XYZ file of N, CA and C in Angstrom:
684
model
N 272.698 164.435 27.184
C 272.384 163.835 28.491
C 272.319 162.336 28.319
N 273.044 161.681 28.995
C 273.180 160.086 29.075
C 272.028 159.679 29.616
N 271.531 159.880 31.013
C 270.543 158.971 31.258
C 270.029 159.284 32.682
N 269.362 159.285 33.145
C 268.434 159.315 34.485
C 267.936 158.307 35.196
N 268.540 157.849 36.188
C 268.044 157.279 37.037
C 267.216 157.384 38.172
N 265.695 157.376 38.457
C 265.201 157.443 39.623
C 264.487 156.690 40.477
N 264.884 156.679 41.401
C 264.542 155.536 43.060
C 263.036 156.038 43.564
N 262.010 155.443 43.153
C 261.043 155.420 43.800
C 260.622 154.727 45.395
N 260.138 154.837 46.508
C 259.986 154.422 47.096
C 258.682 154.911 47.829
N 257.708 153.563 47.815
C 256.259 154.176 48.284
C 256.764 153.237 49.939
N 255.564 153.776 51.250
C 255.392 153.585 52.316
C 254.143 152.668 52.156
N 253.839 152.059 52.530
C 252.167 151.591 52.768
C 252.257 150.881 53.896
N 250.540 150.756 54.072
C 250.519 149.849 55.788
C 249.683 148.410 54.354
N 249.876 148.361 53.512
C 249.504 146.771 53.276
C 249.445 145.569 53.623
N 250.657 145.447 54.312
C 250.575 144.029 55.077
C 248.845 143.804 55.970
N 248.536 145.310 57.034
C 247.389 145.645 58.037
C 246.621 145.268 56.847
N 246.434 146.109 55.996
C 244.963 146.008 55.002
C 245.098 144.417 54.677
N 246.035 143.894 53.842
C 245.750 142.506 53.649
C 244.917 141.759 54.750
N 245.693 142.159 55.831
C 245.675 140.613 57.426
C 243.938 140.950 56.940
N 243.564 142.386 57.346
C 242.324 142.863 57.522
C 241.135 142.088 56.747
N 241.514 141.833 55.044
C 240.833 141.333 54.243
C 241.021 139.722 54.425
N 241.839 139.196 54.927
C 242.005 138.024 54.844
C 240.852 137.748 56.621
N 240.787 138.335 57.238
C 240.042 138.207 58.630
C 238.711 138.291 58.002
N 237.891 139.484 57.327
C 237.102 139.346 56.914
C 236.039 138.101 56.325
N 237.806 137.844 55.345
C 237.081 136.735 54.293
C 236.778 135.484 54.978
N 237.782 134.771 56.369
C 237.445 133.918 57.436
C 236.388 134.071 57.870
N 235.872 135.488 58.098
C 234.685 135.172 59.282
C 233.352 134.727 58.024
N 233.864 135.524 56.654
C 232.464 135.769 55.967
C 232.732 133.739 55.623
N 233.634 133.347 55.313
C 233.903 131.311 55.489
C 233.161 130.809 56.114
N 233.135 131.306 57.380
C 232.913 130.692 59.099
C 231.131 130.811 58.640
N 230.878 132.217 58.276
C 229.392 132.395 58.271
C 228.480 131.770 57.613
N 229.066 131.283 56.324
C 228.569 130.204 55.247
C 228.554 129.298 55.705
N 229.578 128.525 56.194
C 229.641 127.343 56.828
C 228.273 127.147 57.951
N 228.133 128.002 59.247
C 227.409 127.951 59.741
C 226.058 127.948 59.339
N 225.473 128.869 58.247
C 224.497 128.849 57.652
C 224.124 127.683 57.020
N 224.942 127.057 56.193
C 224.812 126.034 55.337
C 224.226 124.857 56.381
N 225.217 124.919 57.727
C 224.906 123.539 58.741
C 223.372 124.278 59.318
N 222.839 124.999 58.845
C 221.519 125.442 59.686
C 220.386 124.676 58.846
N 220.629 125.511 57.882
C 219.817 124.658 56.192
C 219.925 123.481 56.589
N 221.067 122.620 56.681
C 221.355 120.985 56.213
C 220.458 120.449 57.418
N 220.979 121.071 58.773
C 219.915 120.695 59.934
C 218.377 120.925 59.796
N 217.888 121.755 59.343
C 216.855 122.228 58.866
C 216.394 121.275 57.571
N 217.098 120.845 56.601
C 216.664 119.786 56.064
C 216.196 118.379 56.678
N 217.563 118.262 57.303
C 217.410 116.623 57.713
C 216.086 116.500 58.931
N 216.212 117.824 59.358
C 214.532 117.989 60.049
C 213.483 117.514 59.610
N 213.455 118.372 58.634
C 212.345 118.044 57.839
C 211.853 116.809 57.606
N 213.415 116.167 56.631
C 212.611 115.253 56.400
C 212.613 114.146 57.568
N 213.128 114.419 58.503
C 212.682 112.954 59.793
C 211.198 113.916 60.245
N 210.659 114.552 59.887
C 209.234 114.721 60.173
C 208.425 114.207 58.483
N 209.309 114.518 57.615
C 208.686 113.579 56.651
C 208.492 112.411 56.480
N 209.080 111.617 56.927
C 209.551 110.305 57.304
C 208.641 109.998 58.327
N 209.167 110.428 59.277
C 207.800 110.052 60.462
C 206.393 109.987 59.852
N 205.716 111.038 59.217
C 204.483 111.518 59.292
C 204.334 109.552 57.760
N 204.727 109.770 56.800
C 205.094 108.540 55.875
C 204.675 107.513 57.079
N 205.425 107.249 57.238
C 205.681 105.897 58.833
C 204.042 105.650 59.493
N 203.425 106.860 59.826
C 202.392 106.711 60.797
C 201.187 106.860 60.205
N 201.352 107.023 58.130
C 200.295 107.376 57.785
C 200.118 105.574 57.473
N 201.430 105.138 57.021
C 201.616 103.669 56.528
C 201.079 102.534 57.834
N 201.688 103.181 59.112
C 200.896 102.507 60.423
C 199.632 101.867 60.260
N 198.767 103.788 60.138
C 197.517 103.735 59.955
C 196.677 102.356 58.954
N 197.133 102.508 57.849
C 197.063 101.829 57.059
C 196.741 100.833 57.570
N 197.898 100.040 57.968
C 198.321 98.860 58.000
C 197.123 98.022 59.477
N 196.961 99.336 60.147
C 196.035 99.156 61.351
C 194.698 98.796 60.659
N 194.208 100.077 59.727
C 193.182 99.821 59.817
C 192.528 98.426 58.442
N 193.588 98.159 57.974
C 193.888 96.881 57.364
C 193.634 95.468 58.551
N 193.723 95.387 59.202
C 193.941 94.433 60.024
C 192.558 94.609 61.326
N 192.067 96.200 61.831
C 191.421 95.892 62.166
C 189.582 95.488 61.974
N 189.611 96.408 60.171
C 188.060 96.212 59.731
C 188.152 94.964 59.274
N 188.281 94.102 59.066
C 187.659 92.524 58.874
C 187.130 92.248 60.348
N 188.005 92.613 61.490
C 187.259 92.184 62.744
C 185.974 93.114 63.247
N 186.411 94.282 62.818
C 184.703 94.823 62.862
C 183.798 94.560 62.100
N 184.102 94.463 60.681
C 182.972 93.942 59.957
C 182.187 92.564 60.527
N 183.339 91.314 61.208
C 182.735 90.165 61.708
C 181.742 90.164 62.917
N 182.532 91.391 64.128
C 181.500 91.670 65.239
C 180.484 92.467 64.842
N 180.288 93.033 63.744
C 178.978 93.796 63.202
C 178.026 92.579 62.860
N 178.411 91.502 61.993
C 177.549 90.372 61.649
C 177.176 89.874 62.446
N 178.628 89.119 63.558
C 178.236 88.501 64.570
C 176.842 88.987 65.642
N 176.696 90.140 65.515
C 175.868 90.939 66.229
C 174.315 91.083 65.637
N 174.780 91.280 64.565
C 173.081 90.930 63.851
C 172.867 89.564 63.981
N 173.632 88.388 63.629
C 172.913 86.843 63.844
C 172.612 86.739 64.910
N 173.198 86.993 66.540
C 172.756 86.928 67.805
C 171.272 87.748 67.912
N 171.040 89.317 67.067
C 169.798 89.745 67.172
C 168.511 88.980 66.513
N 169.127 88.240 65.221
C 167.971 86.945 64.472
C 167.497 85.677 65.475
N 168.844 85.517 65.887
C 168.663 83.906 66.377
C 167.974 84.289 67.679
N 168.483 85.125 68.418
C 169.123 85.070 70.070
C 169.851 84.477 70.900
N 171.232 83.743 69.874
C 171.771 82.654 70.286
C 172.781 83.570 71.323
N 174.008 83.427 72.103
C 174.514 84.148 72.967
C 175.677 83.631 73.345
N 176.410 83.808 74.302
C 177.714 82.960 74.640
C 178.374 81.931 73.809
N 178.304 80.845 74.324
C 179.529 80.252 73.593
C 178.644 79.276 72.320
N 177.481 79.536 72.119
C 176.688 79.037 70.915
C 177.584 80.204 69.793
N 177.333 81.227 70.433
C 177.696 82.122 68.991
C 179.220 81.671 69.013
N 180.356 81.775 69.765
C 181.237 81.391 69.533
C 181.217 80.372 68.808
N 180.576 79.226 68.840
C 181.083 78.386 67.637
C 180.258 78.459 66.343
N 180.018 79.755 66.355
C 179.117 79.765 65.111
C 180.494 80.901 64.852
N 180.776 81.613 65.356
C 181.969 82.379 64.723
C 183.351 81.482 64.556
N 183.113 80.518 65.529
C 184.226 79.728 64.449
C 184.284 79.082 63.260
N 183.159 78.648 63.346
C 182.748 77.711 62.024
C 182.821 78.164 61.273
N 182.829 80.117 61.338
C 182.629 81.079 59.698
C 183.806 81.220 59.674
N 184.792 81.414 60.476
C 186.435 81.787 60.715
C 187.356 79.956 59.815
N 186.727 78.939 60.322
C 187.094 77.686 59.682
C 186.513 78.102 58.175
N 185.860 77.846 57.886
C 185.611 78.011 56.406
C 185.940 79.154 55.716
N 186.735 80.539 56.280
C 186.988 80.951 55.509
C 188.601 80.884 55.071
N 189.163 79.684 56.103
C 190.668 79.280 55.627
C 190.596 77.937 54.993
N 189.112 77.380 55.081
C 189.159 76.362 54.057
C 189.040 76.754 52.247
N 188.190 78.411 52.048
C 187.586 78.492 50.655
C 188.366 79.885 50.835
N 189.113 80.217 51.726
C 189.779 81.363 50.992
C 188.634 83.007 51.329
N 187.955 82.512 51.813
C 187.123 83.604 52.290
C 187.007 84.578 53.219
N 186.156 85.946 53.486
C 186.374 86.546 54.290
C 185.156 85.805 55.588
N 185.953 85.579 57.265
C 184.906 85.444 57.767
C 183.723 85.957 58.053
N 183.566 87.152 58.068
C 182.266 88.108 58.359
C 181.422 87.671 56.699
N 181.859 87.548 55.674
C 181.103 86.896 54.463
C 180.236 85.517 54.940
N 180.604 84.809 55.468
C 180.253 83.612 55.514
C 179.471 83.859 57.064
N 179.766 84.396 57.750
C 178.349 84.791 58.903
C 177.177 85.703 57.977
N 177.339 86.643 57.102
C 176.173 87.091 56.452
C 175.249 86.072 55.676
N 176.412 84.805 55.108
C 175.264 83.840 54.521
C 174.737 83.026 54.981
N 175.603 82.907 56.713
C 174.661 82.161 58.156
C 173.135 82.954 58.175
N 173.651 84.253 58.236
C 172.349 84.882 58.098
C 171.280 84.637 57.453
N 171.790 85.619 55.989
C 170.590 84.822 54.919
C 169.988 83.253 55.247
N 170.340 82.520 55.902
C 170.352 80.601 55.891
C 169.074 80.606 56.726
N 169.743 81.435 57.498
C 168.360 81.742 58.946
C 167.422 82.326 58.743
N 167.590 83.210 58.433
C 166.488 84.225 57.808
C 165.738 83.656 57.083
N 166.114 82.937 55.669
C 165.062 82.674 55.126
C 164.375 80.841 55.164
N 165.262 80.457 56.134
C 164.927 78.386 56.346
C 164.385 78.856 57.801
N 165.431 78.686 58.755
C 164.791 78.648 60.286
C 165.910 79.527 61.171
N 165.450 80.141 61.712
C 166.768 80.378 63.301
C 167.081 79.482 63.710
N 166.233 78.451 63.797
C 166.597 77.374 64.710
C 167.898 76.372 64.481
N 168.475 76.740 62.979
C 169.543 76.035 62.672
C 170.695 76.376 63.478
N 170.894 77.750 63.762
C 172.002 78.693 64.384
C 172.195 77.976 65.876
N 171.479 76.898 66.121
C 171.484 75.524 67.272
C 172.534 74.952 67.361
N 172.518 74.499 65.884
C 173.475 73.414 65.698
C 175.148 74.150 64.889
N 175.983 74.192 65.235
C 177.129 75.305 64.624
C 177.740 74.217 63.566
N 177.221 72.941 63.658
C 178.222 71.729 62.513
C 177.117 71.951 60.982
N 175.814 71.897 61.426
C 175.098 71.891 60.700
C 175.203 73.355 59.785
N 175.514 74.609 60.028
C 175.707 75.776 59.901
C 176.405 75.749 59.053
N 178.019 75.793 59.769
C 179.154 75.274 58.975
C 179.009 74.520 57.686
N 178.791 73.205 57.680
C 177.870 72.613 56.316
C 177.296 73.127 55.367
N 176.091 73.961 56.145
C 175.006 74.721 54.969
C 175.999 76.119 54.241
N 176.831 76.868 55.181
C 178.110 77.980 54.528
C 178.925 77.217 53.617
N 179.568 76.014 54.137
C 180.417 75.566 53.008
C 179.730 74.882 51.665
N 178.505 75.175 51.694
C 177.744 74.234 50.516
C 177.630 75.870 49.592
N 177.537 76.927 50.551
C 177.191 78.389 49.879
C 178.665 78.547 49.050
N 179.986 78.259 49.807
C 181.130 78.410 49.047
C 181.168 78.024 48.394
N 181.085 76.711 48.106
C 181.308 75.823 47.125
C 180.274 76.244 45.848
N 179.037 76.487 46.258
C 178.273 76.738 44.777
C 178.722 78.134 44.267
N 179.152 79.170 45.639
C 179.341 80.565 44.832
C 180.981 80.395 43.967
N 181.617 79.512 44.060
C 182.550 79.371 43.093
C 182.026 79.380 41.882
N 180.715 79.013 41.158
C 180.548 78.539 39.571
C 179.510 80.056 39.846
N 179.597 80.928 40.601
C 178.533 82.078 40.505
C 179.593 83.609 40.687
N 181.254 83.305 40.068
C 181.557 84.670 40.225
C 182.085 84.864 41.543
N 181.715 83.750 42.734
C 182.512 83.886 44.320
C 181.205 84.633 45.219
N 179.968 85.032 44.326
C 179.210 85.768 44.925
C 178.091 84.734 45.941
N 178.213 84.806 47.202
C 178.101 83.896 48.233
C 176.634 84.173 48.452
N 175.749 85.527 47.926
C 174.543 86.112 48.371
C 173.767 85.310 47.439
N 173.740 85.524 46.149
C 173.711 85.021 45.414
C 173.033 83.418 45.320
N 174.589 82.705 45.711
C 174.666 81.255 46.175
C 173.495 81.177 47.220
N 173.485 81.365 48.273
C 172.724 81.450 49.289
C 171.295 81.440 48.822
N 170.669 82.641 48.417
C 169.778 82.499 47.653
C 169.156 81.465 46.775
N 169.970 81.114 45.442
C 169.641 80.015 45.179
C 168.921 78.463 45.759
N 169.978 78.235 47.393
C 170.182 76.696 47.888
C 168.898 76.966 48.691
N 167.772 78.575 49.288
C 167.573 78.466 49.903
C 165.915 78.668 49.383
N 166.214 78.716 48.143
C 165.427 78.846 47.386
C 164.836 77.283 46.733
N 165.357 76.396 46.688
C 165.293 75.361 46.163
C 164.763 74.734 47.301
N 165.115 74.469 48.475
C 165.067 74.029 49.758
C 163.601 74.472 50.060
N 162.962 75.999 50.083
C 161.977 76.500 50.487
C 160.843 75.739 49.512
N 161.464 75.699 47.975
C 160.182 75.388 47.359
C 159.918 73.395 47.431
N 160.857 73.402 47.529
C 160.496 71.471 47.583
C 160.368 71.228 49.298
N 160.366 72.275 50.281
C 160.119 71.970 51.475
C 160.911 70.865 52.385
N 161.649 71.450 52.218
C 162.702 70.361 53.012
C 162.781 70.503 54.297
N 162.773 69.623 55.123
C 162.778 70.238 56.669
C 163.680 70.525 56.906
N 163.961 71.548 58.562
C 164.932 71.776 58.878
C 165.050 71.384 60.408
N 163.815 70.597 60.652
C 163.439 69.968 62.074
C 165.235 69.330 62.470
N 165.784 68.411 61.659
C 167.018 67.970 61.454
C 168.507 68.744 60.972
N 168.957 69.579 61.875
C 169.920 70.830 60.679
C 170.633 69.692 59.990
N 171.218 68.388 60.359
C 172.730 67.894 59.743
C 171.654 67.226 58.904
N 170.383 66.824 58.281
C 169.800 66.093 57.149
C 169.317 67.327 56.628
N 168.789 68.446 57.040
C 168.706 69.490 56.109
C 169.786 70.081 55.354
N 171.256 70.298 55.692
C 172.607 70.563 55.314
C 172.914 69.408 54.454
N 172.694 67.945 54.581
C 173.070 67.025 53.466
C 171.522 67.251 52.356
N 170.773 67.670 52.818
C 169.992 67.882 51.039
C 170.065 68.541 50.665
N 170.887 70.424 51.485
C 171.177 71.322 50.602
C 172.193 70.805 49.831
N 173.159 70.226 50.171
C 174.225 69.267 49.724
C 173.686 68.815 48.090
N 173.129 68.010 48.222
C 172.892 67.182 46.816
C 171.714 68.124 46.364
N 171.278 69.014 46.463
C 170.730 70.044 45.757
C 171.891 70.637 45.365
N 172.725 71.149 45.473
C 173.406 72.322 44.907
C 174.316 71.433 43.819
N 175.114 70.192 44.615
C 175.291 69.343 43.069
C 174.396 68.695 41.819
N 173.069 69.221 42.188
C 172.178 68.901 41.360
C 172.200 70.125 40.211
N 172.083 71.131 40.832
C 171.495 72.166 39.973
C 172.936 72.720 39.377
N 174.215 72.756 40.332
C 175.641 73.337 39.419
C 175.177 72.265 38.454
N 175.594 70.762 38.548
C 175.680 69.951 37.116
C 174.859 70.367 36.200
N 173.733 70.628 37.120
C 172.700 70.941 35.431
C 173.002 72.141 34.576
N 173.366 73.132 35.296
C 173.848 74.198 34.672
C 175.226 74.414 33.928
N 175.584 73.278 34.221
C 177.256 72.793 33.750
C 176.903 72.378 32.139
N 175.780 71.147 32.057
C 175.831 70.752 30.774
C 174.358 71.082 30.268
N 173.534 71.953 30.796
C 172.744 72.338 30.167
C 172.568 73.788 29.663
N 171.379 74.687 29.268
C 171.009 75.461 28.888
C 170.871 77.131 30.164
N 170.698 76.904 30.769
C 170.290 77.625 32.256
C 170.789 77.785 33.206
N 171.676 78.877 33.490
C 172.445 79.242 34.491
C 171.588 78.587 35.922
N 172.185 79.478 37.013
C 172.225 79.081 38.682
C 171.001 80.348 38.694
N 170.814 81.406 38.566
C 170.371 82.512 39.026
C 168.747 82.176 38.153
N 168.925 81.685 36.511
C 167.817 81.389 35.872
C 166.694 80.232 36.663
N 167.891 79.040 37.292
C 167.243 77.733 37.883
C 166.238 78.534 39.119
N 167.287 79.553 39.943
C 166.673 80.081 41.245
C 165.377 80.944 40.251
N 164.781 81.328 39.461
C 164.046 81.875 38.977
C 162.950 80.866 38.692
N 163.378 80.009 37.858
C 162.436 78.884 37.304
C 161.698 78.333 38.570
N 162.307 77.652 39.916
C 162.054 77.260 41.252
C 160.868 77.971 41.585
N 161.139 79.534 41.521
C 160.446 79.977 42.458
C 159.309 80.062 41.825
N 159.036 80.028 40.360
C 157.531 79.834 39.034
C 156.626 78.396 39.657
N 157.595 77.237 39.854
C 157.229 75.685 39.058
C 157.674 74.941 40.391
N 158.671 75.420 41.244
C 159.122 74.605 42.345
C 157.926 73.216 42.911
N 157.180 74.386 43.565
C 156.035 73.660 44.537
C 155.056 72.795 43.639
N 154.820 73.230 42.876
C 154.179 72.456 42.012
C 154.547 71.254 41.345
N 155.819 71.635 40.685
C 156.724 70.160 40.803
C 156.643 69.184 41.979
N 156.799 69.657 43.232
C 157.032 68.880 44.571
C 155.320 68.185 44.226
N 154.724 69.023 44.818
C 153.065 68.712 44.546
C 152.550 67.406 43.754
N 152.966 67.250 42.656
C 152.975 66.718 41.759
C 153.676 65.603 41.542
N 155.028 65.473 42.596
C 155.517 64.063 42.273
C 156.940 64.239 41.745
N 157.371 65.431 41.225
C 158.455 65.565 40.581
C 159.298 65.620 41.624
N 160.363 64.745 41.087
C 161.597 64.943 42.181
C 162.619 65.908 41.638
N 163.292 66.351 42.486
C 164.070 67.893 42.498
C 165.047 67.420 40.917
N 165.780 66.536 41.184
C 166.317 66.025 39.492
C 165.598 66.289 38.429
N 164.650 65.535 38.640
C 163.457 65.621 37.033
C 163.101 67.006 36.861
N 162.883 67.692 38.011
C 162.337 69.575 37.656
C 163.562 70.179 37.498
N 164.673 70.050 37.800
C 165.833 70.819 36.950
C 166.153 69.917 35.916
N 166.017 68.713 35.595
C 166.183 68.574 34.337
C 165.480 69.145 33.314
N 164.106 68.930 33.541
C 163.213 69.918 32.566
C 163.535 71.550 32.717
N 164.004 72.396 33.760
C 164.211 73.332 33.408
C 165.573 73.369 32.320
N 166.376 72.510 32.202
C 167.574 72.426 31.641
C 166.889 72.390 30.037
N 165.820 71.580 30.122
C 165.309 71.468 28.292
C 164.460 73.107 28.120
C-alpha cells in the first residue's frame, strides 16, 4: 500500500464564540475603567476635603494668632480701668502709650499695660492721669528688664521698690518718671560693675532703703554700699 490520504473537515460557529469573548472582554475594559474613575474621583474627594479641613485648621491658627494679643490687651486694659477708674479716651491713651512702646522695645502691648499696672498699684493710681508720664515710667521698665532676662515684672518691681523706699513723690507723674529714670541707671550701673545683681539691690532696698533715706544717704551712696 502506497499511501493514504485523508481530508478532514471540522464545522464550527468560532467566529460567534470569538465576537462573544471579545464583547465580554470590552465590557469587563469599560467596567475597570469606570471603577478606576470612581476610586480616582473618590480620591481626589478626599483629598479636597483633606485639603480643606488643612486650610481651615491653618485659618484657625492663624486667627487665633492674631486675635489673643488683642484679648489679652482688653483683659489688662480692663483691669487698669477697674484700679484707676480712668475711662474713655484717658484709657485710650494709656493703651496707646503701651501699643507705642511696644514697637519701640519690641514688646508685647498687653505686657507693658500689666507693668502700668504694677506702677499703679504699688506708687499711685493717680499716675494713670497723666498717659506721657506712664509711658515714661513703662519705658524705664523696658529698658531695665533688658539687663533682667526681658522680665518686665521683675523690672517693675525693682524701680518701684526703690522709689517706695526713698519716697519719691508722685504728686508730679513727669518728675516722678525722671527719678525713676536716674534710679534705674543708678542701680543697672551698679550691678554692671559691681558685686549684686538687680533682684539682690531690690532685696537690700527693701532691709536698709528707708533708713538710708532717714539718715541722709543719697540713693547713689546706698547702692554703692550695697555694691561693697
Amino acid at each position: 500500500m502506497d499511501g493514504l490520504n485523508y481530508n478532514l473537515n471540522f464545522t464550527s460557529n468560532g467566529g460567534a464564540i470569538f465576537a462573544t469573548i471579545n464583547t465580554g472582554l470590552n465590557n469587563v475594559q469599560n467596567n475597570v475603567q469606570k471603577t478606576t474613575k470612581v476610586f480616582g474621583d473618590c480620591y481626589k474627594a478626599l483629598l479636597s476635603v483633606n485639603l480643606a479641613a488643612d486650610g481651615i485648621a491653618q485659618l484657625d491658627q492663624m486667627l487665633e494668632s492674631v486675635i489673643a494679643p488683642g484679648i489679652a490687651l482688653n483683659t489688662q486694659m480692663a483691669d487698669l480701668s477697674a484700679i484707676t477708674g480712668l475711662t474713655g479716651q484717658g484709657l485710650k491713651e494709656i493703651e496707646k502709650a503701651a501699643r507705642d512702646s511696644s514697637k519701640t522695645f519690641g514688646t508685647d502691648a498687653s505686657q507693658n499695660v500689666n507693668s502700668y499696672k504694677l506702677i499703679l498699684s504699688q506708687l499711685s493710681p493717680e499716675i494713670a492721669k497723666n498717659s506721657e508720664a506712664m509711658k515714661m515710667m513703662g519705658n524705664n521698665v523696658n529698658i531695665l528688664s533688658k539687663t533682667m532676662g526681658g522680665d518686665t515684672v521683675a523690672a517693675t518691681e525693682v524701680l518701684t521698690t526703690a522709689m517706695n523706699q526713698y519716697g519719691v513723690s508722685t504728686k508730679n507723674p513727669i518728675a516722678a518718671s525722671k527719678a525713676m529714670a536716674d534710679m534705674m541707671n543708678v542701680m543697672a550701673a551698679g550691678a554692671k560693675e559691681g558685686s549684686a545683681e538687680l533682684p539682690q539691690i531690690k532685696q537690700a532696698l527693701e532691709q536698709v532703703g528707708m533708713v538710708a533715706k532717714t539718715t541722709g544717704l543719697s540713693f547713689v551712696e546706698t547702692n554703692a554700699a550695697i555694691q561693697m
